[in-house]
Protein backbone atom coordinates (compact mmCIF):
# COMPACT_ATOMS: atom_id res chain seq x y z
CA UNK A 1 0.00 0.00 0.00
CA UNK A 2 1.61 3.23 -1.17
CA UNK A 3 1.40 6.46 0.81
CA UNK A 4 -0.10 9.47 -0.98
CA UNK A 5 1.05 13.04 -0.45
CA UNK A 6 -1.67 15.68 -0.23
CA UNK A 7 -1.26 18.71 -2.55
CA UNK A 8 -0.57 21.96 -0.65
CA UNK A 9 -3.60 24.17 -0.12
CA UNK A 10 -3.37 27.23 -2.43
CA UNK A 11 -4.97 29.42 0.25
CA UNK A 12 -1.95 29.03 2.54
CA UNK A 13 0.71 28.85 -0.16
CA UNK A 14 3.34 31.56 0.27
CA UNK A 15 4.34 33.74 -2.67
CA UNK A 16 7.80 34.94 -3.48
CA UNK A 17 8.70 38.61 -3.13
CA UNK A 18 9.01 38.87 -6.92
CA UNK A 19 5.49 37.52 -7.44
CA UNK A 20 4.04 39.91 -4.87
CA UNK A 21 5.85 42.87 -6.47
CA UNK A 22 4.61 41.88 -9.92
CA UNK A 23 1.04 42.06 -8.64
CA UNK A 24 1.41 45.61 -7.35
CA UNK A 25 -0.26 48.10 -9.76
CA UNK A 26 2.28 50.84 -9.00
CA UNK A 27 5.22 48.70 -10.17
CA UNK A 28 5.15 50.21 -13.67
CA UNK A 29 5.05 53.78 -12.33
CA UNK A 30 7.98 53.18 -9.97
CA UNK A 31 9.95 51.69 -12.85
CA UNK A 32 8.96 54.67 -14.99
CA UNK A 33 10.23 57.14 -12.37
CA UNK A 34 13.57 55.30 -12.27
CA UNK A 35 13.89 55.26 -16.07
CA UNK A 36 12.91 58.93 -16.45
CA UNK A 37 15.33 59.91 -13.68
CA UNK A 38 18.17 58.04 -15.42
CA UNK A 39 17.21 59.68 -18.72
CA UNK A 40 17.43 63.20 -17.28
CA UNK A 41 20.57 62.41 -15.26
CA UNK A 42 22.22 61.65 -18.60
CA UNK A 43 20.69 64.35 -20.78
CA UNK A 44 19.75 67.29 -18.51
CA UNK A 45 21.74 69.97 -16.75
CA UNK A 46 22.78 69.02 -13.19
CA UNK A 47 20.68 72.01 -12.05
CA UNK A 48 17.55 69.88 -12.53
CA UNK A 49 18.41 67.77 -9.48
CA UNK A 50 19.37 70.60 -7.17
CA UNK A 51 16.87 71.55 -4.45
CA UNK A 52 15.45 74.35 -6.61
CA UNK A 53 15.20 72.05 -9.64
CA UNK A 54 13.37 69.34 -7.66
CA UNK A 55 10.87 71.92 -6.35
CA UNK A 56 10.38 73.14 -9.92
CA UNK A 57 9.19 69.79 -11.25
CA UNK A 58 7.37 68.72 -8.07
CA UNK A 59 5.11 71.81 -8.15
CA UNK A 60 3.26 70.95 -11.41
CA UNK A 61 3.39 67.29 -10.39
CA UNK A 62 1.60 68.14 -7.15
CA UNK A 63 -1.23 70.04 -8.84
CA UNK A 64 -1.73 67.25 -11.37
CA UNK A 65 -1.28 64.57 -8.73
CA UNK A 66 -4.17 65.82 -6.58
CA UNK A 67 -6.66 65.36 -9.41
CA UNK A 68 -4.77 62.32 -10.75
CA UNK A 69 -5.19 60.43 -7.47
CA UNK A 70 -8.90 61.27 -7.36
CA UNK A 71 -9.23 60.19 -11.00
CA UNK A 72 -7.41 56.94 -10.14
CA UNK A 73 -9.84 56.17 -7.32
CA UNK A 74 -12.78 56.81 -9.65
CA UNK A 75 -11.21 54.57 -12.33
CA UNK A 76 -10.71 51.80 -9.76
CA UNK A 77 -14.42 52.22 -9.05
CA UNK A 78 -15.10 51.62 -12.74
CA UNK A 79 -15.87 55.14 -13.99
CA UNK A 80 -14.24 58.14 -15.74
CA UNK A 81 -14.60 61.86 -15.19
CA UNK A 82 -13.66 63.97 -18.20
CA UNK A 83 -15.03 67.13 -16.59
CA UNK A 84 -12.18 67.48 -14.06
CA UNK A 85 -10.31 70.09 -16.10
CA UNK A 86 -13.42 72.18 -16.71
CA UNK A 87 -14.29 71.85 -13.03
CA UNK A 88 -10.98 73.57 -12.19
CA UNK A 89 -12.04 76.57 -14.29
CA UNK A 90 -15.62 76.58 -12.97
CA UNK A 91 -14.66 76.15 -9.30
CA UNK A 92 -12.00 78.83 -9.76
CA UNK A 93 -14.65 81.19 -11.10
CA UNK A 94 -16.99 80.45 -8.17
CA UNK A 95 -14.16 80.96 -5.67
CA UNK A 96 -12.99 84.16 -7.35
CA UNK A 97 -16.47 85.65 -7.39
CA UNK A 98 -17.04 84.77 -3.72
CA UNK A 99 -13.82 86.42 -2.49
CA UNK A 100 -13.53 89.33 -4.96
CA UNK A 101 -17.07 90.28 -6.00
CA UNK A 102 -18.80 89.29 -2.75
CA UNK A 103 -15.92 89.93 -0.35
CA UNK A 104 -16.37 86.73 1.64
CA UNK A 105 -13.55 85.46 3.91
CA UNK A 106 -11.86 82.17 3.01
CA UNK A 107 -13.51 80.32 5.87
CA UNK A 108 -16.82 80.81 4.02
CA UNK A 109 -15.64 80.93 0.40
CA UNK A 110 -13.71 77.64 0.48
CA UNK A 111 -16.53 75.45 1.92
CA UNK A 112 -19.03 77.09 -0.43
CA UNK A 113 -16.78 76.40 -3.46
CA UNK A 114 -16.32 72.81 -2.33
CA UNK A 115 -20.08 72.42 -1.83
CA UNK A 116 -20.80 73.65 -5.37
CA UNK A 117 -18.19 71.28 -6.82
CA UNK A 118 -19.43 68.32 -4.78
CA UNK A 119 -23.01 69.00 -5.87
CA UNK A 120 -22.00 68.97 -9.53
CA UNK A 121 -20.03 65.77 -8.97
CA UNK A 122 -23.09 64.19 -7.41
CA UNK A 123 -25.16 65.25 -10.42
CA UNK A 124 -22.58 63.65 -12.71
CA UNK A 125 -22.75 60.40 -10.76
CA UNK A 126 -26.53 60.40 -10.45
CA UNK A 127 -26.98 60.84 -14.22
CA UNK A 128 -24.54 58.00 -14.94
CA UNK A 129 -26.30 55.65 -12.54
CA UNK A 130 -29.86 56.66 -13.44
CA UNK A 131 -29.45 56.50 -17.22
CA UNK A 132 -26.89 53.69 -17.46
CA UNK A 133 -24.95 55.77 -19.99
CA UNK A 134 -21.15 55.44 -20.00
CA UNK A 135 -19.56 57.96 -17.65
CA UNK A 136 -17.25 58.84 -20.56
CA UNK A 137 -20.23 60.35 -22.42
CA UNK A 138 -21.93 62.02 -19.46
CA UNK A 139 -18.78 63.70 -18.17
CA UNK A 140 -17.75 64.67 -21.70
CA UNK A 141 -21.00 66.64 -21.87
CA UNK A 142 -20.21 68.24 -18.52
CA UNK A 143 -16.77 69.14 -19.82
CA UNK A 144 -18.36 71.48 -22.34
CA UNK A 145 -21.15 72.64 -20.03
CA UNK A 146 -18.75 73.71 -17.28
CA UNK A 147 -16.26 75.28 -19.72
CA UNK A 148 -19.05 77.31 -21.32
CA UNK A 149 -20.56 78.24 -17.96
CA UNK A 150 -17.14 79.49 -16.82
CA UNK A 151 -16.86 81.73 -19.88
CA UNK A 152 -20.36 83.13 -19.52
CA UNK A 153 -20.12 83.52 -15.75
CA UNK A 154 -16.83 85.40 -15.85
CA UNK A 155 -18.17 87.77 -18.51
CA UNK A 156 -21.22 88.47 -16.34
CA UNK A 157 -19.23 89.19 -13.17
CA UNK A 158 -16.41 91.14 -14.86
CA UNK A 159 -18.44 93.06 -17.41
CA UNK A 160 -17.12 91.19 -20.45
CA UNK A 161 -13.67 89.84 -19.52
CA UNK A 162 -12.83 86.14 -19.22
CA UNK A 163 -10.37 86.74 -16.40
CA UNK A 164 -11.13 87.88 -12.85
CA UNK A 165 -8.27 89.63 -11.05
CA UNK A 166 -7.82 90.93 -7.54
CA UNK A 167 -7.87 87.62 -5.68
CA UNK A 168 -4.48 88.19 -4.04
CA UNK A 169 -5.54 91.52 -2.59
CA UNK A 170 -8.88 90.08 -1.48
CA UNK A 171 -7.31 87.23 0.51
CA UNK A 172 -4.27 89.14 1.83
CA UNK A 173 -4.22 88.92 5.61
CA UNK A 174 -6.73 86.07 5.79
CA UNK A 175 -5.48 83.50 8.31
CA UNK A 176 -6.30 80.62 5.92
CA UNK A 177 -4.24 81.98 3.01
CA UNK A 178 -0.90 80.38 4.09
CA UNK A 179 -2.61 76.98 4.20
CA UNK A 180 -3.52 77.15 0.50
CA UNK A 181 -0.77 79.31 -0.96
CA UNK A 182 2.91 80.16 -0.68
CA UNK A 183 5.67 78.14 0.96
CA UNK A 184 5.89 76.19 4.19
CA UNK A 185 8.87 75.71 6.54
CA UNK A 186 10.37 79.07 5.53
CA UNK A 187 12.20 79.35 8.86
CA UNK A 188 13.79 75.94 8.43
CA UNK A 189 15.03 76.79 4.94
CA UNK A 190 16.45 80.10 6.13
CA UNK A 191 18.28 78.29 8.94
CA UNK A 192 19.69 75.73 6.45
CA UNK A 193 20.84 78.63 4.25
CA UNK A 194 22.58 80.24 7.25
CA UNK A 195 24.35 76.92 7.88
CA UNK A 196 25.48 76.81 4.26
CA UNK A 197 23.54 73.61 3.53
CA UNK A 198 21.45 75.05 0.69
CA UNK A 199 22.16 77.66 -1.99
CA UNK A 200 21.54 81.34 -1.27
CA UNK A 201 20.87 84.41 -3.39
CA UNK A 202 23.14 87.46 -3.51
CA UNK A 203 20.94 89.03 -0.80
CA UNK A 204 21.67 86.13 1.54
CA UNK A 205 18.15 84.74 1.35
CA UNK A 206 17.76 81.03 0.55
CA UNK A 207 17.37 80.29 -3.16
CA UNK A 208 14.40 78.09 -2.24
CA UNK A 209 12.16 79.90 0.27
CA UNK A 210 10.39 76.72 1.42
CA UNK A 211 8.22 73.84 0.31
CA UNK A 212 5.26 74.94 -1.87
CA UNK A 213 2.07 74.14 0.05
CA UNK A 214 0.63 72.39 -3.02
CA UNK A 215 3.31 69.69 -2.54
CA UNK A 216 2.20 69.19 1.06
CA UNK A 217 -1.43 68.85 -0.06
CA UNK A 218 -0.25 66.35 -2.69
CA UNK A 219 1.65 64.24 -0.15
CA UNK A 220 -1.22 64.35 2.36
CA UNK A 221 -3.85 63.47 -0.23
CA UNK A 222 -1.77 60.53 -1.50
CA UNK A 223 -1.28 59.22 2.04
CA UNK A 224 -4.98 59.47 2.93
CA UNK A 225 -6.11 57.92 -0.37
CA UNK A 226 -3.66 55.03 0.04
CA UNK A 227 -4.83 54.44 3.60
CA UNK A 228 -8.47 54.43 2.51
CA UNK A 229 -7.85 52.03 -0.38
CA UNK A 230 -5.68 49.58 1.57
CA UNK A 231 -6.89 49.79 5.16
CA UNK A 232 -10.53 50.81 5.25
CA UNK A 233 -13.75 49.02 4.27
CA UNK A 234 -14.48 51.85 1.84
CA UNK A 235 -11.36 50.80 -0.09
CA UNK A 236 -12.68 47.27 -0.45
CA UNK A 237 -16.00 48.68 -1.61
CA UNK A 238 -14.26 50.75 -4.31
CA UNK A 239 -12.31 47.76 -5.65
CA UNK A 240 -15.41 45.54 -5.51
CA UNK A 241 -17.56 48.14 -7.28
CA UNK A 242 -15.09 48.52 -10.12
CA UNK A 243 -14.34 44.80 -10.39
CA UNK A 244 -17.90 43.44 -10.65
CA UNK A 245 -20.75 45.81 -9.90
CA UNK A 246 -23.44 43.09 -9.73
CA UNK A 247 -21.42 40.81 -7.47
CA UNK A 248 -20.53 43.76 -5.25
CA UNK A 249 -24.17 44.77 -4.96
CA UNK A 250 -25.21 41.19 -4.13
CA UNK A 251 -22.53 41.15 -1.41
CA UNK A 252 -24.02 44.21 0.27
CA UNK A 253 -21.67 46.86 -1.08
CA UNK A 254 -23.51 50.21 -1.46
CA UNK A 255 -22.50 50.53 -5.12
CA UNK A 256 -24.58 53.61 -5.84
CA UNK A 257 -23.27 55.48 -2.81
CA UNK A 258 -19.67 54.50 -3.61
CA UNK A 259 -19.81 55.70 -7.20
CA UNK A 260 -21.52 59.01 -6.40
CA UNK A 261 -19.03 59.62 -3.59
CA UNK A 262 -16.14 59.03 -6.00
CA UNK A 263 -17.60 61.52 -8.50
CA UNK A 264 -17.92 64.03 -5.65
CA UNK A 265 -14.30 63.33 -4.66
CA UNK A 266 -12.97 64.08 -8.15
CA UNK A 267 -14.96 67.31 -8.29
CA UNK A 268 -13.69 68.41 -4.86
CA UNK A 269 -10.10 67.54 -5.82
CA UNK A 270 -10.49 69.79 -8.88
CA UNK A 271 -11.91 72.54 -6.65
CA UNK A 272 -8.93 72.22 -4.30
CA UNK A 273 -6.50 72.62 -7.20
CA UNK A 274 -8.56 75.60 -8.39
CA UNK A 275 -8.37 77.31 -4.98
CA UNK A 276 -4.61 76.73 -4.70
CA UNK A 277 -3.84 78.00 -8.20
CA UNK A 278 -6.22 80.97 -8.01
CA UNK A 279 -4.69 82.21 -4.75
CA UNK A 280 -1.14 81.60 -6.03
CA UNK A 281 -1.67 83.48 -9.29
CA UNK A 282 -4.07 86.08 -7.89
CA UNK A 283 -6.62 85.59 -10.69
CA UNK A 284 -8.89 83.08 -12.36
CA UNK A 285 -9.70 82.62 -16.02
CA UNK A 286 -11.94 80.47 -18.16
CA UNK A 287 -9.09 78.45 -19.69
CA UNK A 288 -7.68 77.26 -16.38
CA UNK A 289 -7.48 73.47 -16.21
CA UNK A 290 -7.49 73.09 -19.99
CA UNK A 291 -6.61 69.48 -20.94
CA UNK A 292 -6.08 68.55 -17.29
CA UNK A 293 -8.77 65.86 -17.55
CA UNK A 294 -6.62 63.92 -20.00
CA UNK A 295 -3.43 64.52 -18.05
CA UNK A 296 -5.10 63.24 -14.85
CA UNK A 297 -6.24 60.05 -16.60
CA UNK A 298 -2.75 59.61 -18.11
CA UNK A 299 -1.21 59.90 -14.63
CA UNK A 300 -3.68 57.31 -13.32
CA UNK A 301 -3.02 54.90 -16.21
CA UNK A 302 0.76 55.31 -15.94
CA UNK A 303 0.23 54.63 -12.25
CA UNK A 304 -1.26 51.23 -12.99
CA UNK A 305 -5.03 51.81 -13.14
CA UNK A 306 -6.86 49.60 -15.61
CA UNK A 307 -9.43 51.21 -17.90
CA UNK A 308 -11.79 48.34 -17.01
CA UNK A 309 -11.84 49.24 -13.29
CA UNK A 310 -11.19 47.18 -10.17
CA UNK A 311 -7.40 47.49 -10.29
CA UNK A 312 -5.01 50.31 -9.50
CA UNK A 313 -3.60 52.34 -6.64
CA UNK A 314 -3.32 55.89 -5.38
CA UNK A 315 0.43 55.62 -4.89
CA UNK A 316 0.74 54.61 -8.54
CA UNK A 317 -1.02 57.80 -9.62
CA UNK A 318 1.31 59.65 -7.23
CA UNK A 319 4.35 58.39 -9.14
CA UNK A 320 2.56 58.86 -12.47
CA UNK A 321 2.14 62.56 -11.66
CA UNK A 322 5.81 62.84 -10.69
CA UNK A 323 6.79 61.35 -14.07
CA UNK A 324 4.55 63.94 -15.71
CA UNK A 325 6.14 66.77 -13.74
CA UNK A 326 9.65 65.58 -14.48
CA UNK A 327 8.98 65.39 -18.21
CA UNK A 328 7.14 68.73 -18.26
CA UNK A 329 9.95 70.65 -16.56
CA UNK A 330 12.87 68.34 -17.32
CA UNK A 331 12.93 69.07 -21.04
CA UNK A 332 13.72 72.71 -20.28
CA UNK A 333 16.97 71.51 -18.66
CA UNK A 334 17.98 69.65 -21.84
CA UNK A 335 18.80 70.75 -25.35
CA UNK A 336 15.76 68.97 -26.79
CA UNK A 337 12.97 70.80 -28.58
CA UNK A 338 10.09 71.31 -26.13
CA UNK A 339 7.65 69.99 -28.70
CA UNK A 340 8.98 66.50 -27.94
CA UNK A 341 6.96 66.70 -24.71
CA UNK A 342 3.73 65.36 -26.19
CA UNK A 343 5.56 62.63 -28.11
CA UNK A 344 7.26 61.54 -24.92
CA UNK A 345 3.98 61.64 -23.00
CA UNK A 346 2.10 59.61 -25.62
CA UNK A 347 4.89 57.03 -25.64
CA UNK A 348 4.76 56.74 -21.86
CA UNK A 349 0.99 56.25 -21.97
CA UNK A 350 1.24 53.54 -24.62
CA UNK A 351 3.98 51.70 -22.74
CA UNK A 352 2.01 51.93 -19.50
CA UNK A 353 -1.16 50.50 -21.06
CA UNK A 354 0.73 47.61 -22.69
CA UNK A 355 2.65 46.90 -19.49
CA UNK A 356 -0.43 47.06 -17.27
CA UNK A 357 -2.38 44.84 -19.64
CA UNK A 358 0.40 42.23 -19.54
CA UNK A 359 0.47 42.37 -15.74
CA UNK A 360 -3.31 42.01 -15.56
CA UNK A 361 -3.20 38.87 -17.68
CA UNK A 362 -0.40 37.46 -15.56
CA UNK A 363 -2.28 38.14 -12.33
CA UNK A 364 -5.65 36.84 -13.53
CA UNK A 365 -4.27 33.94 -15.56
CA UNK A 366 -6.11 35.26 -18.63
CA UNK A 367 -4.75 34.20 -22.02
Short mmCIF file of N, CA, C and O in Angstrom, two decimals, residues 250-308:
data_model
loop_
_atom_site.label_atom_id
_atom_site.label_comp_id
_atom_site.label_asym_id
_atom_site.label_seq_id
_atom_site.Cartn_x
_atom_site.Cartn_y
_atom_site.Cartn_z
N UNK A 250 -24.65 42.38 -4.78
CA UNK A 250 -25.21 41.19 -4.13
C UNK A 250 -24.52 40.89 -2.80
O UNK A 250 -25.09 40.21 -1.94
N UNK A 251 -23.29 41.38 -2.65
CA UNK A 251 -22.53 41.15 -1.41
C UNK A 251 -22.81 42.23 -0.37
O UNK A 251 -22.20 42.22 0.70
N UNK A 252 -23.67 43.17 -0.70
CA UNK A 252 -24.02 44.21 0.27
C UNK A 252 -23.25 45.49 0.14
O UNK A 252 -23.37 46.38 1.00
N UNK A 253 -22.43 45.61 -0.90
CA UNK A 253 -21.67 46.86 -1.08
C UNK A 253 -22.62 47.95 -1.60
O UNK A 253 -23.35 47.71 -2.57
N UNK A 254 -22.63 49.12 -0.98
CA UNK A 254 -23.51 50.21 -1.46
C UNK A 254 -22.94 50.84 -2.74
O UNK A 254 -22.36 51.92 -2.71
N UNK A 255 -23.14 50.14 -3.86
CA UNK A 255 -22.50 50.53 -5.12
C UNK A 255 -22.86 51.95 -5.52
O UNK A 255 -22.00 52.75 -5.90
N UNK A 256 -24.13 52.27 -5.42
CA UNK A 256 -24.58 53.61 -5.84
C UNK A 256 -23.90 54.70 -5.00
O UNK A 256 -23.40 55.68 -5.54
N UNK A 257 -23.88 54.49 -3.70
CA UNK A 257 -23.27 55.48 -2.81
C UNK A 257 -21.77 55.61 -3.09
O UNK A 257 -21.21 56.71 -3.06
N UNK A 258 -21.11 54.47 -3.34
CA UNK A 258 -19.67 54.50 -3.61
C UNK A 258 -19.36 55.30 -4.87
O UNK A 258 -18.48 56.17 -4.89
N UNK A 259 -20.09 55.02 -5.94
CA UNK A 259 -19.81 55.70 -7.20
C UNK A 259 -20.09 57.20 -7.11
O UNK A 259 -19.29 58.03 -7.59
N UNK A 260 -21.21 57.58 -6.52
CA UNK A 260 -21.52 59.01 -6.40
C UNK A 260 -20.49 59.70 -5.52
O UNK A 260 -20.04 60.83 -5.80
N UNK A 261 -20.06 59.03 -4.46
CA UNK A 261 -19.03 59.62 -3.59
C UNK A 261 -17.73 59.83 -4.35
O UNK A 261 -17.03 60.84 -4.14
N UNK A 262 -17.38 58.89 -5.23
CA UNK A 262 -16.14 59.03 -6.00
C UNK A 262 -16.25 60.19 -7.01
O UNK A 262 -15.27 60.91 -7.23
N UNK A 263 -17.41 60.36 -7.61
CA UNK A 263 -17.60 61.52 -8.50
C UNK A 263 -17.48 62.83 -7.71
O UNK A 263 -16.90 63.82 -8.19
N UNK A 264 -18.03 62.84 -6.49
CA UNK A 264 -17.92 64.03 -5.65
C UNK A 264 -16.46 64.28 -5.26
O UNK A 264 -16.01 65.43 -5.19
N UNK A 265 -15.72 63.20 -5.02
CA UNK A 265 -14.30 63.33 -4.66
C UNK A 265 -13.50 63.96 -5.80
O UNK A 265 -12.68 64.87 -5.56
N UNK A 266 -13.71 63.50 -7.03
CA UNK A 266 -12.97 64.08 -8.15
C UNK A 266 -13.30 65.56 -8.32
O UNK A 266 -12.41 66.37 -8.60
N UNK A 267 -14.57 65.90 -8.15
CA UNK A 267 -14.96 67.31 -8.29
C UNK A 267 -14.32 68.16 -7.20
O UNK A 267 -13.84 69.28 -7.46
N UNK A 268 -14.29 67.65 -5.96
CA UNK A 268 -13.69 68.41 -4.86
C UNK A 268 -12.18 68.52 -5.02
O UNK A 268 -11.57 69.54 -4.65
N UNK A 269 -11.54 67.47 -5.56
CA UNK A 269 -10.10 67.54 -5.82
C UNK A 269 -9.81 68.63 -6.85
O UNK A 269 -8.84 69.40 -6.71
N UNK A 270 -10.65 68.72 -7.88
CA UNK A 270 -10.49 69.79 -8.88
C UNK A 270 -10.69 71.16 -8.24
O UNK A 270 -9.96 72.12 -8.55
N UNK A 271 -11.66 71.26 -7.33
CA UNK A 271 -11.91 72.54 -6.65
C UNK A 271 -10.73 72.92 -5.77
O UNK A 271 -10.36 74.11 -5.69
N UNK A 272 -10.10 71.93 -5.13
CA UNK A 272 -8.93 72.22 -4.30
C UNK A 272 -7.78 72.77 -5.15
O UNK A 272 -7.14 73.76 -4.78
N UNK A 273 -7.54 72.13 -6.30
CA UNK A 273 -6.50 72.62 -7.20
C UNK A 273 -6.84 74.04 -7.68
O UNK A 273 -5.97 74.90 -7.79
N UNK A 274 -8.13 74.27 -7.95
CA UNK A 274 -8.56 75.60 -8.39
C UNK A 274 -8.26 76.65 -7.32
O UNK A 274 -7.72 77.72 -7.61
N UNK A 275 -8.59 76.34 -6.07
CA UNK A 275 -8.37 77.31 -4.98
C UNK A 275 -6.87 77.61 -4.82
O UNK A 275 -6.46 78.77 -4.69
N UNK A 276 -6.07 76.54 -4.85
CA UNK A 276 -4.61 76.73 -4.70
C UNK A 276 -4.04 77.59 -5.82
O UNK A 276 -3.29 78.54 -5.58
N UNK A 277 -4.42 77.28 -7.06
CA UNK A 277 -3.84 78.00 -8.20
C UNK A 277 -4.38 79.44 -8.28
O UNK A 277 -3.65 80.35 -8.65
N UNK A 278 -5.65 79.62 -7.95
CA UNK A 278 -6.22 80.97 -8.01
C UNK A 278 -5.56 81.89 -6.99
O UNK A 278 -5.22 83.04 -7.29
N UNK A 279 -5.35 81.38 -5.76
CA UNK A 279 -4.69 82.21 -4.75
C UNK A 279 -3.24 82.47 -5.14
O UNK A 279 -2.72 83.58 -4.99
N UNK A 280 -2.56 81.44 -5.65
CA UNK A 280 -1.14 81.60 -6.03
C UNK A 280 -0.96 82.63 -7.13
O UNK A 280 -0.05 83.45 -7.09
N UNK A 281 -1.83 82.58 -8.15
CA UNK A 281 -1.67 83.48 -9.29
C UNK A 281 -2.39 84.81 -9.08
O UNK A 281 -2.13 85.77 -9.81
N UNK A 282 -3.35 84.84 -8.16
CA UNK A 282 -4.07 86.08 -7.89
C UNK A 282 -5.20 86.35 -8.86
O UNK A 282 -5.78 87.45 -8.84
N UNK A 283 -5.53 85.38 -9.72
CA UNK A 283 -6.62 85.59 -10.69
C UNK A 283 -7.16 84.24 -11.12
O UNK A 283 -6.56 83.20 -10.86
N UNK A 284 -8.31 84.28 -11.77
CA UNK A 284 -8.89 83.08 -12.36
C UNK A 284 -9.34 83.39 -13.77
O UNK A 284 -9.73 84.52 -14.07
N UNK A 285 -9.24 82.40 -14.64
CA UNK A 285 -9.70 82.62 -16.02
C UNK A 285 -10.37 81.36 -16.55
O UNK A 285 -10.22 80.27 -15.98
N UNK A 286 -11.09 81.54 -17.64
CA UNK A 286 -11.94 80.47 -18.16
C UNK A 286 -11.15 79.31 -18.76
O UNK A 286 -11.69 78.23 -18.94
N UNK A 287 -9.89 79.53 -19.09
CA UNK A 287 -9.09 78.45 -19.69
C UNK A 287 -8.30 77.65 -18.66
O UNK A 287 -7.58 76.72 -19.02
N UNK A 288 -8.44 78.00 -17.41
CA UNK A 288 -7.68 77.26 -16.38
C UNK A 288 -8.12 75.79 -16.36
O UNK A 288 -9.29 75.47 -16.43
N UNK A 289 -7.16 74.90 -16.25
CA UNK A 289 -7.48 73.47 -16.21
C UNK A 289 -7.64 72.84 -17.57
O UNK A 289 -8.03 71.67 -17.67
N UNK A 290 -7.31 73.60 -18.63
CA UNK A 290 -7.49 73.09 -19.99
C UNK A 290 -6.63 71.84 -20.19
O UNK A 290 -5.43 71.84 -19.90
N UNK A 291 -7.25 70.77 -20.66
CA UNK A 291 -6.61 69.48 -20.94
C UNK A 291 -6.19 68.71 -19.68
O UNK A 291 -5.60 67.64 -19.78
N UNK A 292 -6.48 69.24 -18.50
CA UNK A 292 -6.08 68.55 -17.29
C UNK A 292 -6.82 67.22 -17.11
O UNK A 292 -6.33 66.32 -16.43
N UNK A 293 -8.03 67.12 -17.69
CA UNK A 293 -8.77 65.86 -17.55
C UNK A 293 -8.01 64.70 -18.18
O UNK A 293 -7.97 63.60 -17.63
N UNK A 294 -7.38 64.97 -19.33
CA UNK A 294 -6.62 63.92 -20.00
C UNK A 294 -5.31 63.65 -19.26
O UNK A 294 -4.87 62.50 -19.15
N UNK A 295 -4.68 64.70 -18.78
CA UNK A 295 -3.43 64.52 -18.05
C UNK A 295 -3.65 63.73 -16.76
O UNK A 295 -2.82 62.89 -16.37
N UNK A 296 -4.79 63.98 -16.08
CA UNK A 296 -5.10 63.24 -14.85
C UNK A 296 -5.30 61.75 -15.15
O UNK A 296 -4.83 60.88 -14.42
N UNK A 297 -6.01 61.46 -16.24
CA UNK A 297 -6.24 60.05 -16.60
C UNK A 297 -4.92 59.40 -17.02
O UNK A 297 -4.66 58.23 -16.69
N UNK A 298 -4.07 60.16 -17.74
CA UNK A 298 -2.75 59.61 -18.11
C UNK A 298 -1.94 59.28 -16.86
O UNK A 298 -1.32 58.21 -16.78
N UNK A 299 -1.95 60.17 -15.87
CA UNK A 299 -1.21 59.90 -14.63
C UNK A 299 -1.75 58.65 -13.95
O UNK A 299 -0.99 57.83 -13.43
N UNK A 300 -3.08 58.49 -13.95
CA UNK A 300 -3.68 57.31 -13.32
C UNK A 300 -3.32 56.03 -14.08
O UNK A 300 -3.01 55.00 -13.46
N UNK A 301 -3.34 56.09 -15.40
CA UNK A 301 -3.02 54.90 -16.21
C UNK A 301 -1.54 54.55 -16.08
O UNK A 301 -1.17 53.38 -15.91
N UNK A 302 -0.67 55.57 -16.16
CA UNK A 302 0.76 55.31 -15.94
C UNK A 302 0.97 54.72 -14.55
O UNK A 302 1.84 53.87 -14.34
N UNK A 303 0.13 55.14 -13.62
CA UNK A 303 0.23 54.63 -12.25
C UNK A 303 -0.33 53.25 -12.04
O UNK A 303 -0.35 52.76 -10.91
N UNK A 304 -0.84 52.62 -13.11
CA UNK A 304 -1.26 51.23 -12.99
C UNK A 304 -2.75 50.98 -13.02
O UNK A 304 -3.18 49.83 -12.91
N UNK A 305 -3.58 52.02 -13.12
CA UNK A 305 -5.03 51.81 -13.14
C UNK A 305 -5.44 51.19 -14.47
O UNK A 305 -4.99 51.61 -15.53
N UNK A 306 -6.32 50.20 -14.39
CA UNK A 306 -6.86 49.60 -15.61
C UNK A 306 -8.09 50.37 -16.05
O UNK A 306 -8.89 50.83 -15.22
N UNK A 307 -8.26 50.50 -17.37
CA UNK A 307 -9.43 51.21 -17.90
C UNK A 307 -10.71 50.45 -17.60
O UNK A 307 -11.81 51.02 -17.68
N UNK A 308 -10.61 49.16 -17.28
CA UNK A 308 -11.79 48.34 -17.01
C UNK A 308 -12.23 48.41 -15.56
O UNK A 308 -13.28 47.86 -15.21
#
